[in-house]
Coordinates of C-alpha atoms in Angstrom, one line a residue:
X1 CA 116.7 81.7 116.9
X2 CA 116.8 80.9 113.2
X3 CA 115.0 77.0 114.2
X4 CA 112.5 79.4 116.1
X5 CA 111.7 81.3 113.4
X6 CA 111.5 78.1 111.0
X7 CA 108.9 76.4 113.1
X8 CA 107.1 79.3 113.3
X9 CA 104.1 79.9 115.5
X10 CA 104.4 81.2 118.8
X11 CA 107.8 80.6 119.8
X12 CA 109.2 82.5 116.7
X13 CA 107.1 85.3 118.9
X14 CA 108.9 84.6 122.2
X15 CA 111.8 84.8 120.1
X16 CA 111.1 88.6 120.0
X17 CA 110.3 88.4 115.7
X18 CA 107.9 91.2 115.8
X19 CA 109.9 93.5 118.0
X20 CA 112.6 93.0 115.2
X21 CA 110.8 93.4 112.2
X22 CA 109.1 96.8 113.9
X23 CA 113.0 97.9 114.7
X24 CA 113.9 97.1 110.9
X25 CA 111.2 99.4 109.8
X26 CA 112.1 102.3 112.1
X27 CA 115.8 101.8 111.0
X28 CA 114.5 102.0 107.2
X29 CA 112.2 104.9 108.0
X30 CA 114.8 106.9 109.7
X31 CA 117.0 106.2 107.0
X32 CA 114.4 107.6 104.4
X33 CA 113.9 110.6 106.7
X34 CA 116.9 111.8 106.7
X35 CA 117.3 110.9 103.1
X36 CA 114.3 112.7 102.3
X37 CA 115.4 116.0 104.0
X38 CA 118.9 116.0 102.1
X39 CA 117.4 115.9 98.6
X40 CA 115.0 119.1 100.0
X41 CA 118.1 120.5 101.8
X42 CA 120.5 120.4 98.5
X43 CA 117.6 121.1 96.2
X44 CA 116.5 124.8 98.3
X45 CA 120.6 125.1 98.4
X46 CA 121.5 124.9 94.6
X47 CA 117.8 126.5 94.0
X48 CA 117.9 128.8 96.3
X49 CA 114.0 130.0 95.7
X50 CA 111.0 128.3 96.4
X51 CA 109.6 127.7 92.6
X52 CA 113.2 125.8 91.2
X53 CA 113.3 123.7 94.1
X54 CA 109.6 122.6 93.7
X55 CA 110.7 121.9 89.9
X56 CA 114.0 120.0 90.7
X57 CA 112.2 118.0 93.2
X58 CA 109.2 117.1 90.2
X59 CA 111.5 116.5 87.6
X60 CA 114.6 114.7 89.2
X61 CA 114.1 111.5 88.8
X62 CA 116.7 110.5 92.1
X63 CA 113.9 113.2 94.3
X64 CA 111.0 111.8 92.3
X65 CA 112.3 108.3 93.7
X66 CA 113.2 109.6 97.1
X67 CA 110.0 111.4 97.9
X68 CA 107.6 108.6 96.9
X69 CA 110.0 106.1 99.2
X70 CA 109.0 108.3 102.2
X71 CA 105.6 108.4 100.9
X72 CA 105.3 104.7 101.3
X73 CA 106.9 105.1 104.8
X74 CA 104.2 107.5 105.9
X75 CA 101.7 105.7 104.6
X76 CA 102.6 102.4 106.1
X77 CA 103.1 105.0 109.8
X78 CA 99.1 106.4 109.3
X79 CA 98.8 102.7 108.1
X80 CA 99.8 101.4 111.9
X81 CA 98.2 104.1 113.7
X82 CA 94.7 103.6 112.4
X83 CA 95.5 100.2 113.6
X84 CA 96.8 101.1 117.1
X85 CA 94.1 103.5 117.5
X86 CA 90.9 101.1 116.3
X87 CA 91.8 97.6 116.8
X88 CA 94.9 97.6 119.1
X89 CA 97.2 94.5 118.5
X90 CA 96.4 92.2 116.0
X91 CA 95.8 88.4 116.6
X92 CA 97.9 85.7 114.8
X93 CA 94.8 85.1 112.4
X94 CA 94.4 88.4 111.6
X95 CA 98.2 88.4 110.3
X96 CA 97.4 85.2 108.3
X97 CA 94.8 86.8 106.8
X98 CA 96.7 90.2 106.4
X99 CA 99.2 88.7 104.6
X100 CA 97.1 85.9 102.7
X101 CA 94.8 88.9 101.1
X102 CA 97.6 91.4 100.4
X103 CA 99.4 88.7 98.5
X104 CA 96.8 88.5 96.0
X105 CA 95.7 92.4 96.4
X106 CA 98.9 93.2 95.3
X107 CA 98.7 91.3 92.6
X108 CA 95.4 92.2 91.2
X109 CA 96.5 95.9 91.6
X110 CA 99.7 95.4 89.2
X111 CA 97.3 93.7 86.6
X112 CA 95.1 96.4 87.1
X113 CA 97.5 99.1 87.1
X114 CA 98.9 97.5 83.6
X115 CA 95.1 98.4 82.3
X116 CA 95.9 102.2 83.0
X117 CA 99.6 102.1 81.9
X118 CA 99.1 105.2 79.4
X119 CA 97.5 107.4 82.5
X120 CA 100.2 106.1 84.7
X121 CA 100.9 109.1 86.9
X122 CA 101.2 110.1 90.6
X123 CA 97.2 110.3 91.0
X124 CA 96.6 107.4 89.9
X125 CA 98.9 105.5 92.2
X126 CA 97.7 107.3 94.6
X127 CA 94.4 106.3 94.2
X128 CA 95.3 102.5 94.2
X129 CA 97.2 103.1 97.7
X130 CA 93.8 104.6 98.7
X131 CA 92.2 101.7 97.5
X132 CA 95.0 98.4 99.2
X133 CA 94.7 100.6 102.0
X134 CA 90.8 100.5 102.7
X135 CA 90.4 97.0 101.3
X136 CA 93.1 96.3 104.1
X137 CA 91.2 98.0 107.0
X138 CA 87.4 96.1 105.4
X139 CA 89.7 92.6 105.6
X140 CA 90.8 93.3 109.3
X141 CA 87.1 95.2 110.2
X142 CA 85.4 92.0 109.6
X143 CA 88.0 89.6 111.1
X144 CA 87.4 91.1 113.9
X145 CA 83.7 91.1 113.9
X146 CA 83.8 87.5 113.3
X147 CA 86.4 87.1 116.3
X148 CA 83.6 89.0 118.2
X149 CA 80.9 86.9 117.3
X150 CA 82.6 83.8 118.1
X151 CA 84.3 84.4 121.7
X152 CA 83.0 82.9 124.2
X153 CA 80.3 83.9 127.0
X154 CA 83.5 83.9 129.9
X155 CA 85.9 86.0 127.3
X156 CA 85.1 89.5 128.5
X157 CA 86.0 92.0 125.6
X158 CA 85.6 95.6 127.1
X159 CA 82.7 98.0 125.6
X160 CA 86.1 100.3 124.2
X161 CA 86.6 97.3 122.2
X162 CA 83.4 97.3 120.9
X163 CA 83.4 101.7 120.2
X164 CA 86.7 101.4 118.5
X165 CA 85.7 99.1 116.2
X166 CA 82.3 100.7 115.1
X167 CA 84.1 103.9 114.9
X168 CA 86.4 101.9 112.5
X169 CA 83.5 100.6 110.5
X170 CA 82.0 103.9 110.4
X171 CA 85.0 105.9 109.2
X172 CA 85.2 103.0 106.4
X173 CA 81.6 103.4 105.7
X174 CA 82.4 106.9 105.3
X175 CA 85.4 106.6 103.1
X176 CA 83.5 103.7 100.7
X177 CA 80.8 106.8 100.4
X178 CA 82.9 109.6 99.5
X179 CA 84.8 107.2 97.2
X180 CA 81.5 106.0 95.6
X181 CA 80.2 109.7 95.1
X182 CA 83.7 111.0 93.5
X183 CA 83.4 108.1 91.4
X184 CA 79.9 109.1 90.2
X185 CA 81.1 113.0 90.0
X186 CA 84.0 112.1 87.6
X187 CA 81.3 110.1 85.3
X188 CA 79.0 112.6 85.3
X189 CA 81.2 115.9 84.5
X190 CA 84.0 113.9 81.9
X191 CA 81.4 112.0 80.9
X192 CA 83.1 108.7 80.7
X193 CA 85.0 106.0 82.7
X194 CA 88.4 106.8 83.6
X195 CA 90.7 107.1 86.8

């Protein structure tokens, strides 16, 4: 298994690879779940109203930690439904791409996250989430466009193929629109630049 994995390619996929790595993420999500729902459960316990429990779980830093872990998980869950729903399973270059782009995504987002260091708060990671996870959708849109383009006259790709992934480019379309016009609001009432 382990010689598999080295060499890579398609017999690390035989192997069953995917299959494991999806299994290690439903382990860790489970696990942040449940670890989730303790820090509520002992916070509304010792609290025992709703208004100190919301400020324990704000200003602890162990449930600040806790609840933005199981932010991350849902995020990464909407992150592979979009993709179920509008592309379906990705191709081995899309993954190369995937993981060539995020590499560098990820770190143009810390240097540009080191910019806004002072204003560091939860609405501004937020934001940059929002951001990795539409540049992420645009990198895997036109991936597949290309793939598209390319295939062959005798490679039949079914019309639901073809709805999904305008749908897909539509809702991104959408999303680069409301981001552009909330982007001009906040210049326009604060009157300068700023997250």
């Amino acid at each position: 298994r382990v010689e598999a994995v080295v060499r890579g390619g398609a017999e690390a996929k035989e192997e069953g690879a995917r299959p494991q790595s999806v299994m290690v993420f439903l382990k860790y999500s489970t696990l942040s779940t449940m670890l989730t729902s303790t820090i509520v459960w002992y916070a509304y316990t010792t609290r025992e109203q709703f208004y100190p429990t919301v400020v324990y779980l704000v200003t602890s830093k162990m449930a600040v930690a806790t609840l933005g872990n199981q932010a991350i998980v849902l995020t990464v869950w909407v992150g592979r439904g979009v993709k179920t729903i509008f592309l379906g399973s990705l191709r081995e270059a899309e993954l190369e791409l995937l993981y060539e782009n995020a590499r560098y995504a990820v770190t143009e987002t810390c240097l540009a996250l080191t910019i806004f260091r002072e204003e560091l708060t939860a609405r501004v990671i937020c934001l940059f989430t929002c951001l990795l996870f539409a540049k992420v959708f645009h990198w895997l849109a036109a991936s597949r466009v290309e793939y598209l383009e390319h295939a062959d006259a005798h490679d039949r790709t079914s019309w639901t193929t073809h709805v999904r992934l305008t749908l897909l480019m539509w809702w991104l379309g959408a999303a680069d629109a409301a981001a552009a016009v909330a982007c001009a609001y906040a210049c326009y009432s604060r009157g300068k630049a700023s997250v």
